[in-house]
XYZ file of C-alpha atoms in Angstrom:
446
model
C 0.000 0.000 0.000
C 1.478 3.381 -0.954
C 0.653 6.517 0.760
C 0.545 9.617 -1.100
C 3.464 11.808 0.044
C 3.816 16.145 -0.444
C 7.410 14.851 -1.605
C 5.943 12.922 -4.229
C 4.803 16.531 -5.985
C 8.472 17.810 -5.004
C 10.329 14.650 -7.192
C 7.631 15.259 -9.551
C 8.838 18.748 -10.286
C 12.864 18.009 -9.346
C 12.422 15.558 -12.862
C 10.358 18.060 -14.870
C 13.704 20.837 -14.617
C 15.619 20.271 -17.405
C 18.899 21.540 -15.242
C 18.214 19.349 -12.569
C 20.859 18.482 -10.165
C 21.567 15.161 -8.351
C 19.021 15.053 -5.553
C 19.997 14.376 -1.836
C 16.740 13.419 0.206
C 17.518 13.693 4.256
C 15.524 12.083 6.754
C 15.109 10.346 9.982
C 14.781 6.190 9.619
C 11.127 4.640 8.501
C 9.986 8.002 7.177
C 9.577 6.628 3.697
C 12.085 7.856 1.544
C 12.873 4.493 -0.330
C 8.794 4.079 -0.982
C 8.830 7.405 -2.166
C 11.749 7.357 -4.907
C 11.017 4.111 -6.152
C 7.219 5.349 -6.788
C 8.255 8.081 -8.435
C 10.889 6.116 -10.497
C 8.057 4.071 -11.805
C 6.891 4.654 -15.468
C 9.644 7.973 -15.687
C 12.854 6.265 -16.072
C 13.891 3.337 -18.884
C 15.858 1.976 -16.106
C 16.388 2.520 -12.459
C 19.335 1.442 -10.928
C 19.426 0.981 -7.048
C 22.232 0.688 -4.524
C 21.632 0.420 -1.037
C 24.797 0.120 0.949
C 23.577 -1.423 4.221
C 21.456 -4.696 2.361
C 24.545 -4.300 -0.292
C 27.997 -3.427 1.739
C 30.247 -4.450 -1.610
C 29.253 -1.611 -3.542
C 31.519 0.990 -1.391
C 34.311 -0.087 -3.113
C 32.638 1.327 -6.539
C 34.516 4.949 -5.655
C 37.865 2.647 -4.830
C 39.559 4.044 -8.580
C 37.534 7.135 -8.706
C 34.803 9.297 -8.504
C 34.260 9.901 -12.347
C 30.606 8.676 -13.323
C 32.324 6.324 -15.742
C 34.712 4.882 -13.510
C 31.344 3.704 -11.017
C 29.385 3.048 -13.459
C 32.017 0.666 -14.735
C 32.343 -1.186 -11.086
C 28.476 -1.132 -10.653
C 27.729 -3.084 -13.527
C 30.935 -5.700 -12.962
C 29.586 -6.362 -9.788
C 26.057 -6.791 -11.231
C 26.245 -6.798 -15.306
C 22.162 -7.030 -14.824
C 21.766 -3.389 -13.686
C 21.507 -1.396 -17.283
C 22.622 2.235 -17.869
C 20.901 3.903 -20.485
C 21.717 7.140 -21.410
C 19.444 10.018 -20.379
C 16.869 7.601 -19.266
C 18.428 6.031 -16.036
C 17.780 7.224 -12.143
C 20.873 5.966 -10.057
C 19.727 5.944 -6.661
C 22.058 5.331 -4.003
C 20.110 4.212 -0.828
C 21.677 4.121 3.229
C 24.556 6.594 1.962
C 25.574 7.179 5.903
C 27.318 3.860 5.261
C 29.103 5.405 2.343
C 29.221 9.084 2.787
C 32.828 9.434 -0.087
C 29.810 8.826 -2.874
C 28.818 12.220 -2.181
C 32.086 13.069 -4.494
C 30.675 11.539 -7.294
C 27.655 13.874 -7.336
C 29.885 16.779 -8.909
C 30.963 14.121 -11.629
C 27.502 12.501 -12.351
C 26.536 16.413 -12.877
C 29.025 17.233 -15.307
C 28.862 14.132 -16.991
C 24.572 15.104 -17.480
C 24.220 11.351 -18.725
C 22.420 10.187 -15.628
C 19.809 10.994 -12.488
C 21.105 10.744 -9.421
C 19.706 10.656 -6.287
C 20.748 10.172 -2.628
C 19.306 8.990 0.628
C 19.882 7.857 4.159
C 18.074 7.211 7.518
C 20.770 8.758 9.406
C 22.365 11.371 6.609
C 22.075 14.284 8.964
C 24.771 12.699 11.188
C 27.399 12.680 8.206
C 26.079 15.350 6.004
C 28.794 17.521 6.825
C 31.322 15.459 4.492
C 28.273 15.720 1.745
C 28.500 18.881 1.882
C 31.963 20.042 1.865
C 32.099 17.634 -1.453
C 29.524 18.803 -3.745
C 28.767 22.509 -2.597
C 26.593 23.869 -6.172
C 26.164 20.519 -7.628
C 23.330 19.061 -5.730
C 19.473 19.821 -4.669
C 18.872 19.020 -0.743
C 15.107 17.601 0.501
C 14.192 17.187 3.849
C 11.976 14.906 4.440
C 10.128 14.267 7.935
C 7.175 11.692 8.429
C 4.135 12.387 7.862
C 2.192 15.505 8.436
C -1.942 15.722 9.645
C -2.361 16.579 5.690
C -1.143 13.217 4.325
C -2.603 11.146 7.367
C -6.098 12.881 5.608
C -4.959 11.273 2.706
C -4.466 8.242 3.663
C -7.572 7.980 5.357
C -8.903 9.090 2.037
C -9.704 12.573 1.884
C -9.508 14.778 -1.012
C -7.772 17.792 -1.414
C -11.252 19.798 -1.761
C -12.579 18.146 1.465
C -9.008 19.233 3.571
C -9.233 23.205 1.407
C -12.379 23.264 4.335
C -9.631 23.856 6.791
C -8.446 26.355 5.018
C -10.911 28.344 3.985
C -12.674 28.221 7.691
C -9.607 29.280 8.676
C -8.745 32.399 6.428
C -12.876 33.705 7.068
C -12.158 33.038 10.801
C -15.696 31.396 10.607
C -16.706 28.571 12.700
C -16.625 24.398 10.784
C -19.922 23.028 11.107
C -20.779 20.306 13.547
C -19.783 17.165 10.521
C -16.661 19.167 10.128
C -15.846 19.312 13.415
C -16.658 15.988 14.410
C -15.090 14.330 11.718
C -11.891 16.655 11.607
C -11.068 16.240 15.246
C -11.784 12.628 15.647
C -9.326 12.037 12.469
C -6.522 14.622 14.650
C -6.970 12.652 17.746
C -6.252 9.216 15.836
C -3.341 11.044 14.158
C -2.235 12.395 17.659
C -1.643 8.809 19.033
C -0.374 7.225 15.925
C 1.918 9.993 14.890
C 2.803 9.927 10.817
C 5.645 7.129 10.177
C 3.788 5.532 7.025
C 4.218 1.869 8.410
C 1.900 2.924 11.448
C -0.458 4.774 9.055
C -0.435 1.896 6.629
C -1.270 -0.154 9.050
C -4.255 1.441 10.718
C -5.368 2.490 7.404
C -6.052 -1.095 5.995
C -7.328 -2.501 9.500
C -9.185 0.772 9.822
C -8.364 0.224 13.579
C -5.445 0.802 16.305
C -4.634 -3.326 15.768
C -0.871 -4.041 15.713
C 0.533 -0.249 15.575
C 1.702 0.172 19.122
C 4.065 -2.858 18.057
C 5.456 -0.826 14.909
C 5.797 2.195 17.583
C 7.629 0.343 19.854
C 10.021 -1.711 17.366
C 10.503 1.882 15.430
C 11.545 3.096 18.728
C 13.972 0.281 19.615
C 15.482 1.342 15.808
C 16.015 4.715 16.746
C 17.979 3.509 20.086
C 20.395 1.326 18.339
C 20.995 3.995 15.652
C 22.015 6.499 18.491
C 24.160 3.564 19.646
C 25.439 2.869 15.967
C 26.141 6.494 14.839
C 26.828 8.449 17.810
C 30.505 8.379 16.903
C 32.910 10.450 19.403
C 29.834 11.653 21.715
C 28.724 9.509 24.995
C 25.884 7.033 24.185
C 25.011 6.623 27.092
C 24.343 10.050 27.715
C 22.226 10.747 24.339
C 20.138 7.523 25.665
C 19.503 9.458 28.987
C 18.464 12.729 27.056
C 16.568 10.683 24.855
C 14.689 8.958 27.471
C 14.124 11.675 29.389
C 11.835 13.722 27.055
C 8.935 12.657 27.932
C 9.290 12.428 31.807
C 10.216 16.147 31.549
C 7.469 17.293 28.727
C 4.675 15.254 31.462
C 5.673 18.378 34.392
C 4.272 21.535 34.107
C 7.277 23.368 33.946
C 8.344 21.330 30.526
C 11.713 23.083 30.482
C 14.135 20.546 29.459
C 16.801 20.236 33.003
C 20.208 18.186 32.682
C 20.146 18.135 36.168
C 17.128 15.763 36.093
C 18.866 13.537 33.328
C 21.464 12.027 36.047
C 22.916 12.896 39.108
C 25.722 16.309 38.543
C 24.981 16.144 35.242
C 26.180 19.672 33.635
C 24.982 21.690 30.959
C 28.319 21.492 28.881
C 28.581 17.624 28.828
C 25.811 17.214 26.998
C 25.182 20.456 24.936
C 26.482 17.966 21.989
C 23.641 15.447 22.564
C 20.879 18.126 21.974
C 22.133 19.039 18.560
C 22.932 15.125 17.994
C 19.328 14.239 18.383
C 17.948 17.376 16.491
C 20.644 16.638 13.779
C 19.344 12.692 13.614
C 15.511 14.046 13.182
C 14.758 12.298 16.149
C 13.951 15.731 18.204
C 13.146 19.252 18.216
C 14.388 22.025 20.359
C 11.958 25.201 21.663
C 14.812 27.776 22.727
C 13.271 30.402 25.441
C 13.401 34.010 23.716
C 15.190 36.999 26.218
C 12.323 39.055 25.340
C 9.541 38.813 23.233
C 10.400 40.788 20.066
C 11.895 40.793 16.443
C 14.100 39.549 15.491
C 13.762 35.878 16.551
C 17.085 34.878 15.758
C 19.973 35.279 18.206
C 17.304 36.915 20.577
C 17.134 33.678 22.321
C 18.909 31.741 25.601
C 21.191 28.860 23.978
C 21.033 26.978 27.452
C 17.221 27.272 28.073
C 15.129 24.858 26.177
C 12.391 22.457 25.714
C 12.944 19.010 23.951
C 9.762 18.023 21.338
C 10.445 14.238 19.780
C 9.747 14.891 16.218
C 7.026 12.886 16.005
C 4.441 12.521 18.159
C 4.490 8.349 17.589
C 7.506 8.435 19.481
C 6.363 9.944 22.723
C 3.288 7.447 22.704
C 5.817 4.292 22.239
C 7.523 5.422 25.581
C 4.423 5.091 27.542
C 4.075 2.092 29.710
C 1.576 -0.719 27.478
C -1.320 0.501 30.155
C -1.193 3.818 29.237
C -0.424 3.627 25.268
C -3.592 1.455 25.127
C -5.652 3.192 27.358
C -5.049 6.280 24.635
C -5.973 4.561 22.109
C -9.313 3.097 23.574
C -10.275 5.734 25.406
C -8.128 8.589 24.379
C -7.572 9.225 27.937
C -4.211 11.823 28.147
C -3.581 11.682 31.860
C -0.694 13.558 32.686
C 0.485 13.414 29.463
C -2.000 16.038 27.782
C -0.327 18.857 27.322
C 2.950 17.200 26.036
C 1.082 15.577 23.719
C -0.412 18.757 22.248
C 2.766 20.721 22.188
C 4.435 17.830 20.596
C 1.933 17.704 17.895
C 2.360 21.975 17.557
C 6.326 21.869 17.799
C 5.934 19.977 14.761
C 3.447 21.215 13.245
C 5.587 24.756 13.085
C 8.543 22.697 12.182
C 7.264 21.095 9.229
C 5.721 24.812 8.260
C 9.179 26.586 8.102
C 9.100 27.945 11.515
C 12.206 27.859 14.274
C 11.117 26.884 17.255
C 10.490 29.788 20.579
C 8.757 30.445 23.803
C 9.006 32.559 26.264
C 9.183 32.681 30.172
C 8.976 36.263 32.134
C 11.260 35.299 34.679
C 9.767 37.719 37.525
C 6.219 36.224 36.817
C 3.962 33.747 35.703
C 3.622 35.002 31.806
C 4.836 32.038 30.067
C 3.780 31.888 26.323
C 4.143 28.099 24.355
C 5.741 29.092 21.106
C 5.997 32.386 18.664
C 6.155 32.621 15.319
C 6.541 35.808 12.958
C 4.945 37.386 9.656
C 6.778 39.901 7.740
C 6.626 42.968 10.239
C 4.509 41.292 12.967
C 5.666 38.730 15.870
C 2.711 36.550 16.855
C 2.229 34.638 19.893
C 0.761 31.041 19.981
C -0.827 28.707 22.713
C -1.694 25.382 22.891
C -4.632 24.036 25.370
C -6.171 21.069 25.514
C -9.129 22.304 26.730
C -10.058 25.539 25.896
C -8.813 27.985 29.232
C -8.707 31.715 29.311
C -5.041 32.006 28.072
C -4.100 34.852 30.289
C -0.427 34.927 29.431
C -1.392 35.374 25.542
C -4.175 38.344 26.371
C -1.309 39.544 28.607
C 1.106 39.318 25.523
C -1.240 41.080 23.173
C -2.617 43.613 25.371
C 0.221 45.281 26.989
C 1.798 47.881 25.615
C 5.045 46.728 26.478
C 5.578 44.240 23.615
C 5.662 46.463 20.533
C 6.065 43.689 17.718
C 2.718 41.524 19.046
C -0.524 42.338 17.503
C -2.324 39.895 17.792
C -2.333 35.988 19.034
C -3.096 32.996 17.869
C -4.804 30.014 20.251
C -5.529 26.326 19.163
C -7.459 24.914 21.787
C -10.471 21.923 22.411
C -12.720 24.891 20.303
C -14.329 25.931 17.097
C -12.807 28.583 15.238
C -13.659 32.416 17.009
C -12.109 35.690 16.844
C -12.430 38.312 19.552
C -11.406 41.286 18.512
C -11.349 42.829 21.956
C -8.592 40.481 22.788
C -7.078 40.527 19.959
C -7.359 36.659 20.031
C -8.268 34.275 17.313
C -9.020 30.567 18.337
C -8.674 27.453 16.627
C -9.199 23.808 16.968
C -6.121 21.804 17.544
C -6.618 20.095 13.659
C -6.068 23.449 12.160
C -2.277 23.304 12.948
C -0.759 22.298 10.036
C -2.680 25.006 8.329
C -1.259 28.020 10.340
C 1.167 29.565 7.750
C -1.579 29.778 5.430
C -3.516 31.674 7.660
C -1.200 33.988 8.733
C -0.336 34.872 5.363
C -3.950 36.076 4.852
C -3.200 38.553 8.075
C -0.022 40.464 6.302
């Protein structure tokens, strides 16, 4: 079963530029990259020619005489003679290239040779991507790819792109869904909420049409990620990245969800394991929320490196670590506990991550004003809350009323509610499924 991807409309368009450059896809492990080239491959190229250098470890010796395009094309087809290279019709995908990071150097070759499509990929690229890029700087096209977003999960469940525009145009009238719409929208981001988007738990619940078997994927998926942190952490401590790692949702479950080293183990410091952080963000596996000084433009570099929140990057993840009682008692009954609100700002932090947007909140620290994330238009820094119910949000009307904060005019809130906008407050209210749809809107407000 293939699940329709936004990438798939990215390849689509990488194939239809006639100076198209080899193609390197990055992405965390199970997110579907190798479903996704080889379903765009179909029917487009005369011949597609795959590598993968984990199921395959003898091809790394194809760059042993060289990096020209003839030279590995040569040692490709002695090691297989099967595999046929036809000119200006064949896609040369190399698959798992964190095992064989020197094939980056080729990509400069295969591009001025023009005979060829290349393209790249690798569950844990991010880790090694700096010796990508120092070899083929202005002869390649990046793509990031991430699992899946709310969007595609619609997809898969069958919706059509007129029947998810609803969203959209609800949102840019600021006019309230109708009771089907609500209903049906909300029930399909609660589902989404505890499955999270890798395609193999999607796939799964789509053709049961039930919860059956995907807290196993979830938990095997997570077991994956572990050993990669143990295979690829090279030069940083494991052990330590494990502890971070583990720790992110016993920290997101308090109500102050600031992420503290001094909780992972005992006189653990900052410094040891500012490398871990950017390890796991690097690997896809998590997100960092950096607390601003103050809330105004500009974002960047108006922020405090050593105060942070940790957001896994999907929210699948965070459900897998939750004892088999409480995973199933979320899906049955979709019963939180104290694991409501990390569950909603998981789903927001990436939700704003797969938008485009860095990741900031804010924390007065002589008071209780505490705002979840920000995000900015053009001229205009706007503040945004997450609820799972639908409160009163004082540290947002706080935000947007005072005259103190010169940038914020007005807020955004995604809540347990239908869409509203007061404009006494200054306030505009969303449900929690409108998310993913938040740059759109915004863009209707500059």
């Amino acid at each position: 079963m293939y699940l329709r991807r936004k990438a798939d409309a990215f390849l689509a368009e990488w194939h239809g530029n006639p100076r198209r450059h080899p193609l390197v896809i990055r992405g965390p492990r199970q997110v579907g990259k190798t479903a996704t080239v080889r379903r765009f491959a179909q029917g487009v190229y005369a011949s597609v020619v795959e590598i993968n250098f984990v199921e395959e470890p003898r091809y790394k010796a194809i760059v042993s005489n060289g990096y020209s395009a003839s030279n590995i094309v040569k040692n490709i087809s002695l090691i297989d003679p099967a595999k046929r290279f036809i000119d200006h019709d064949t896609l040369v995908f190399f698959d798992e290239v964190q095992e064989c990071p020197e094939i980056a150097t080729a990509l400069k070759f295969f591009e001025q040779d023009g005979r060829f499509d290349v393209i790249c990929s690798g569950s844990m690229l991010g880790i090694n991507y700096h010796r990508i890029e120092s070899n083929s700087v202005g002869y390649k096209t990046d793509y990031a790819m991430r699992s899946m977003d709310f969007e595609e999960f619609l997809w898969a469940r069958g919706y059509e792109d007129g029947q998810i525009d609803t969203v959209t145009q609800r949102m840019a009238a600021e006019t309230p869904f109708n009771p089907v719409e609500m209903e049906t929208f909300h029930d399909a981001f609660m589902d989404y909420c505890v499955l999270g988007g890798m395609p193999a738990v999607v796939a799964q619940f789509a053709e049961r049409e039930s919860f059956e078997g995907t807290l196993a994927i979830q938990k095997q998926l997570l077991a994956d990620y572990r050993e990669d942190i143990q295979k690829y952490a090279e030069g940083l401590d494991k052990a330590r990245i494990l502890n971070v790692f583990d720790h992110i949702p016993v920290q997101l479950a308090k109500e102050n969800k600031k992420f503290q080293i001094s909780k992972v183990a005992k006189g653990a410091r900052f410094g040891d394991y500012r490398g871990c952080i950017e390890w796991l963000q690097t690997a896809g596996m998590a997100e960092a929320c950096y607390c601003l000084n103050y809330p105004e433009l500009p974002l960047k570099g108006n922020y405090d490196e050593d105060k942070y929140k940790l957001y896994f990057s999907d929210s699948g993840l965070l459900v897998a670590m939750l004892d088999d009682e409480a995973a199933e008692d979320l899906r049955a009954n979709k019963n939180l506990g104290v694991y409501k609100g990390a569950l909603y700002e998981t789903m927001a932090a990436d939700a704003l991550v797969r938008q485009g947007y860095d990741l900031y909140y804010y924390k007065r620290p002589d008071s209780t004003l505490e705002e979840d994330f920000f995000v900015r238009t053009a001229d205009k820094l706007v503040p945004v809350e997450v609820k799972a119910r639908n409160g009163r949000a004082k540290s947002l009307r706080t935000l947007v009323a005072s005259k103190k904060y010169d940038d914020i005019a007005f807020g955004v809130k995604f809540a347990h509610a239908n869409v509203g906008a007061d404009e006494e407050t200054g306030i505009v209210t969303f449900p929690h499924f409108c998310l993913f749809k938040l740059r759109e809107y915004l863009k209707t407000r500059e």
